[in-house]
Amino acid sequence: SASLYDDIYLVNFPWETYSALNANVRGSLTLPVSIAAGPIKVDNQVTRIRIKLPAYPALERVLVFINVTSGALVKSVTFDYTFFDGFAFRVLSMSPEGVPVSTSVFGRTFAYKTEVTFLIANCPQGITPGQLNVTVNEYASQIVSLSHEVTCQPGIPDCNRTRLKVLLAPVSSLGNASVKLMVWNGSGVSSYLRSVATYLPCNYETFCSLQEVPDVLLLQGVSAAKCDTQFCVKQMLVPEASIASVNQTVGVASGGNKVLVEFSNFPALQSTDIEISVSLSSVRLIVATESLSLARGASLRGSTGSLVMTVPVVRIDADQLATVSLKLSLGSTIRTASFEYQYLRLLSGNASVGSFSPVSIMRTDELKLQ
């Protein structure tokens, strides 16, 4: 519909030579724009005008031309303007406007989830977060909060305003990501597609100095996407690892025992970060970490946690003591700890009696030999 535009301020307006002032919009078609007020001299450099945009038959972005005739010349300035449906569901703004892509530190992938805030026009009032769906490159994102900032009577265009906070799913590669918002409007689904810029997060392996190491346990938050020295730790401040307890330290050679190991200062992000080896005689076996848990608040400066491993099968002819070693590498920073596990050989063959007592009895004793 036709509408007044905010005051427009022009510099270098040719007051002494201008003879005409007009405007138009140019898109799929060109329409005249009326000058509603001005030109009015604000000071020696600035001139103010006001225009009235026409009703436009299409929903599209156009260029608004302001044309000043000065002598034999026509000088023009332009700006973008978008004609939109005043009742359509649409996103007015998104903050932040860019999101970091996934990165890697010491072979560990950091897939950042970014919390963004959308300001939405004409979102159905009274809806719940369950009636909204947000995806990034078709991956589902988490609705954090939903609040209706401005609620208007039905029939008033471009009035309702809704604020939506979303934890966006991680983006794996550079290039514009597609964020899609879908809402159930009572009779169907309204959707809005928005392109979002991406950027490379900080390369902490390069950013932290040679005497420092990135705190991989703290880099998971999106606030770490931009380089900050608070996420670098001096190597001398990274404490040595230690094992606090082991729930089983003896078992037969056939293996299979589930062993719970509680430890300190193994800052692992995932199970594969910790290498477990079982060594005895000339044999060294690599064992997988089946599960890993770290206490809340863990960082390179201090952490506690536990892991579960399954004792492997070994072939031995006699009982042997094995060394179970845990190793974690963070670039040049390596942390190790170990404990001992007693393997008992398996019994084989038919059972036999080695000795028994007493070896003779008197008939009157009525003893039973078992």
XYZ file of C-alpha atoms in Angstrom, residues 37-362:
326
model
C 7.659 17.592 1.714
C 10.750 19.601 0.897
C 13.343 20.218 -0.102
C 14.107 21.955 3.186
C 17.573 23.260 4.003
C 18.672 21.910 7.399
C 22.057 23.661 7.310
C 24.684 24.629 4.746
C 25.388 20.983 3.923
C 22.211 18.966 4.635
C 18.814 19.078 2.918
C 15.731 17.186 4.084
C 12.908 15.787 1.936
C 10.028 13.410 2.540
C 8.570 11.072 -0.071
C 5.401 9.023 -0.371
C 5.936 5.581 -1.858
C 3.254 4.247 -4.201
C 1.173 1.115 -3.874
C 3.251 -1.573 -5.580
C 1.723 -4.699 -7.162
C 4.575 -7.094 -6.309
C 6.469 -8.349 -3.268
C 10.067 -7.568 -4.153
C 13.128 -5.436 -3.499
C 13.318 -2.284 -5.613
C 15.564 0.749 -6.018
C 14.244 4.161 -5.032
C 15.672 6.937 -7.221
C 15.744 10.578 -6.094
C 16.514 12.758 -9.096
C 17.643 16.387 -8.956
C 17.782 18.466 -12.137
C 20.637 20.942 -11.958
C 21.075 23.000 -15.099
C 21.385 20.546 -17.967
C 22.307 17.647 -15.651
C 20.149 15.185 -13.740
C 21.859 13.833 -10.637
C 20.452 10.799 -8.822
C 20.896 8.993 -5.530
C 19.398 5.567 -4.784
C 18.621 3.244 -1.900
C 17.091 -0.224 -1.550
C 13.508 -0.673 -0.485
C 11.465 -3.849 -0.061
C 7.733 -4.158 -0.584
C 6.409 -6.921 1.661
C 3.159 -8.533 2.710
C 2.105 -6.753 5.904
C 0.343 -9.881 7.163
C 3.023 -12.448 6.249
C 5.226 -14.262 8.749
C 8.758 -12.865 8.313
C 12.031 -12.297 10.157
C 12.948 -8.665 10.789
C 16.347 -9.231 12.373
C 18.721 -11.910 13.630
C 21.452 -11.435 16.230
C 24.228 -12.363 15.843
C 24.078 -12.228 12.054
C 26.890 -14.763 11.525
C 27.665 -18.198 12.975
C 30.989 -20.067 13.286
C 31.606 -23.304 11.432
C 33.012 -26.425 13.061
C 36.752 -26.560 13.641
C 39.386 -28.971 14.928
C 41.916 -28.671 17.763
C 44.463 -31.476 18.178
C 42.238 -33.705 16.052
C 39.169 -33.035 18.179
C 36.143 -31.591 16.392
C 34.380 -28.589 17.917
C 30.900 -28.210 16.462
C 29.671 -24.872 17.777
C 25.998 -24.400 18.604
C 25.161 -20.704 18.376
C 22.329 -19.071 20.318
C 20.643 -16.504 18.096
C 17.700 -14.163 18.638
C 15.102 -13.576 15.926
C 12.693 -10.645 15.882
C 9.651 -11.858 13.944
C 6.752 -9.928 12.443
C 3.232 -11.355 12.218
C 3.937 -14.521 14.166
C 0.621 -16.058 15.284
C -0.026 -14.927 18.850
C -0.507 -17.477 21.596
C 1.551 -20.210 19.960
C 3.893 -22.382 22.014
C 7.506 -23.368 21.236
C 6.191 -26.775 20.192
C 4.390 -25.141 17.264
C 7.638 -23.702 15.912
C 10.332 -25.557 14.031
C 13.758 -24.140 13.154
C 16.345 -25.885 10.987
C 19.827 -25.024 9.725
C 20.676 -26.689 6.424
C 17.763 -29.036 7.276
C 19.220 -29.985 10.696
C 16.861 -29.420 13.632
C 17.686 -26.670 16.137
C 16.568 -26.185 19.741
C 13.980 -23.565 20.745
C 15.286 -21.758 23.853
C 12.531 -19.208 24.498
C 9.558 -17.495 22.851
C 7.976 -14.186 23.875
C 5.355 -11.981 22.217
C 6.683 -8.417 22.503
C 3.818 -6.592 20.740
C 0.295 -7.942 20.249
C -2.228 -6.106 18.063
C -5.861 -6.488 17.087
C -6.560 -8.729 14.070
C -6.508 -6.888 10.754
C -3.714 -4.447 11.637
C -0.811 -5.027 9.212
C 2.809 -5.442 10.242
C 2.126 -4.973 13.949
C 2.677 -8.161 15.955
C 6.267 -8.641 17.124
C 7.687 -11.862 18.582
C 11.164 -12.542 19.989
C 12.500 -16.052 19.499
C 15.747 -17.476 20.906
C 17.137 -20.562 19.204
C 20.211 -22.734 19.727
C 21.180 -23.328 16.114
C 22.500 -26.710 15.044
C 26.246 -26.775 14.182
C 27.304 -25.699 10.693
C 30.110 -27.794 9.214
C 31.346 -25.753 6.243
C 31.848 -22.169 5.105
C 29.323 -20.470 2.872
C 25.883 -19.114 3.572
C 23.744 -21.435 5.690
C 19.986 -21.705 5.204
C 17.914 -21.094 8.318
C 14.269 -22.064 7.935
C 11.540 -21.106 10.406
C 8.194 -22.867 10.229
C 5.146 -22.101 12.372
C 1.694 -23.641 12.627
C -0.741 -20.772 12.088
C -3.973 -22.588 12.921
C -4.891 -23.620 9.406
C -1.532 -24.485 7.902
C 2.204 -23.915 8.074
C 3.885 -20.562 7.435
C 7.586 -20.645 6.671
C 10.426 -18.183 6.240
C 13.839 -18.925 4.735
C 16.852 -16.801 5.621
C 20.451 -16.968 4.474
C 23.012 -16.708 7.299
C 26.701 -15.898 6.894
C 29.308 -18.235 8.408
C 32.880 -17.588 9.518
C 35.966 -19.541 10.540
C 36.440 -19.711 14.310
C 39.761 -19.109 16.020
C 42.639 -21.477 15.244
C 43.743 -22.028 18.830
C 46.642 -24.293 17.928
C 48.204 -21.252 16.226
C 46.793 -18.576 18.533
C 48.112 -20.056 21.792
C 51.881 -19.597 22.133
C 54.447 -22.389 22.145
C 54.396 -22.402 25.951
C 50.612 -22.680 26.086
C 47.992 -25.245 25.158
C 44.324 -24.663 24.186
C 41.898 -25.622 26.953
C 39.926 -28.142 24.920
C 37.355 -28.577 27.692
C 36.373 -24.898 27.578
C 36.452 -24.431 23.797
C 33.084 -26.120 23.347
C 31.134 -22.909 24.055
C 30.438 -20.607 21.107
C 32.044 -17.702 23.023
C 35.373 -19.386 22.255
C 34.827 -19.078 18.501
C 36.674 -15.753 18.572
C 40.278 -15.822 19.778
C 40.636 -15.120 23.484
C 43.684 -15.741 25.667
C 41.464 -17.001 28.505
C 41.212 -20.278 26.564
C 45.002 -20.774 26.525
C 46.726 -22.460 29.483
C 50.446 -22.469 30.220
C 51.748 -26.010 29.921
C 53.391 -25.776 33.342
C 49.932 -25.170 34.867
C 48.423 -28.364 33.443
C 48.553 -30.797 36.419
C 49.847 -34.332 36.160
C 47.265 -37.075 35.689
C 46.608 -39.672 38.367
C 44.339 -42.636 39.038
C 42.178 -42.352 42.139
C 40.661 -45.856 42.251
C 40.033 -49.038 40.271
C 37.093 -51.255 41.199
C 38.679 -54.548 39.994
C 42.358 -55.418 39.793
C 42.220 -59.240 39.557
C 40.652 -61.475 36.922
C 41.101 -64.626 34.878
C 42.960 -64.747 31.565
C 39.706 -65.131 29.610
C 39.064 -61.408 30.254
C 35.641 -59.799 30.059
C 35.697 -57.977 33.390
C 34.217 -54.461 33.292
C 36.668 -52.208 35.114
C 35.700 -48.759 36.409
C 38.661 -46.383 36.626
C 38.309 -43.080 38.486
C 40.952 -40.495 37.631
C 42.087 -36.894 37.934
C 43.362 -34.532 35.229
C 42.660 -36.480 32.075
C 40.940 -33.622 30.144
C 39.316 -35.801 27.507
C 36.442 -34.651 25.306
C 35.425 -38.076 24.080
C 36.164 -41.735 24.711
C 38.666 -41.984 21.861
C 40.845 -39.258 23.409
C 42.272 -41.667 26.004
C 44.439 -44.514 24.756
C 44.372 -47.570 27.035
C 47.021 -50.279 26.725
C 47.508 -53.544 28.636
C 51.125 -54.762 28.792
C 52.507 -58.049 30.087
C 55.681 -59.916 29.144
C 56.242 -59.081 25.460
C 52.580 -58.415 24.655
C 50.916 -54.993 24.443
C 47.184 -54.820 23.771
C 45.163 -51.681 22.921
C 41.783 -51.478 24.650
C 38.857 -49.205 23.810
C 37.343 -46.781 26.309
C 33.712 -47.881 26.471
C 32.362 -44.861 28.310
C 33.750 -41.615 29.661
C 32.404 -39.143 32.202
C 33.862 -35.857 33.457
C 32.644 -33.871 36.439
C 31.007 -30.492 35.808
C 33.418 -27.562 35.613
C 36.305 -29.597 34.217
C 39.149 -27.719 32.526
C 42.819 -28.224 31.736
C 43.659 -26.673 35.100
C 41.835 -29.442 36.931
C 39.301 -32.194 36.325
C 37.981 -35.444 37.720
C 36.141 -38.218 35.964
C 35.847 -41.912 35.275
C 35.909 -44.407 32.437
C 34.849 -47.993 31.874
C 36.969 -50.551 30.024
C 36.708 -54.281 29.381
C 39.730 -56.402 30.311
C 41.012 -58.220 27.180
C 41.718 -61.938 26.772
C 45.354 -63.053 27.200
C 47.173 -66.378 26.810
C 49.350 -67.218 29.775
C 50.690 -70.419 31.334
C 51.047 -68.906 34.781
C 49.559 -66.046 36.738
C 50.952 -62.715 35.520
C 50.818 -59.089 36.588
C 49.877 -56.683 33.778
C 50.319 -52.913 33.597
C 47.297 -50.959 32.371
C 48.331 -47.528 31.053
C 46.135 -44.524 30.244
C 47.528 -41.889 27.859
C 46.140 -38.548 26.664
C 47.896 -36.296 24.123
C 47.201 -32.577 23.644
C 49.782 -31.589 21.071
C 53.109 -31.668 22.873
C 51.394 -31.999 26.252
C 51.091 -35.680 27.190
C 49.536 -37.038 30.357
C 49.861 -40.681 31.486
C 48.931 -42.799 34.490
C 48.804 -46.544 35.131
C 47.680 -49.299 37.491
C 48.403 -53.026 37.853
C 46.003 -55.830 37.006
C 46.560 -59.441 38.136
C 45.783 -62.063 35.476
C 45.060 -65.571 36.795
C 45.746 -68.505 34.457
C 42.839 -70.663 33.400
C 42.574 -74.248 34.753
C 42.478 -76.980 32.042
C 42.228 -80.818 31.867
C 40.448 -83.294 34.161
C 40.366 -82.610 37.873
C 42.595 -84.826 40.033
C 43.151 -85.238 43.781
C 46.600 -84.209 44.858
C 46.288 -85.407 48.488
C 43.765 -86.178 51.153
C 43.788 -86.775 54.888
C 43.506 -88.980 56.825
C 44.920 -91.662 54.564
C 43.699 -94.623 56.722
C 40.861 -95.234 59.127
C 39.857 -97.810 61.695
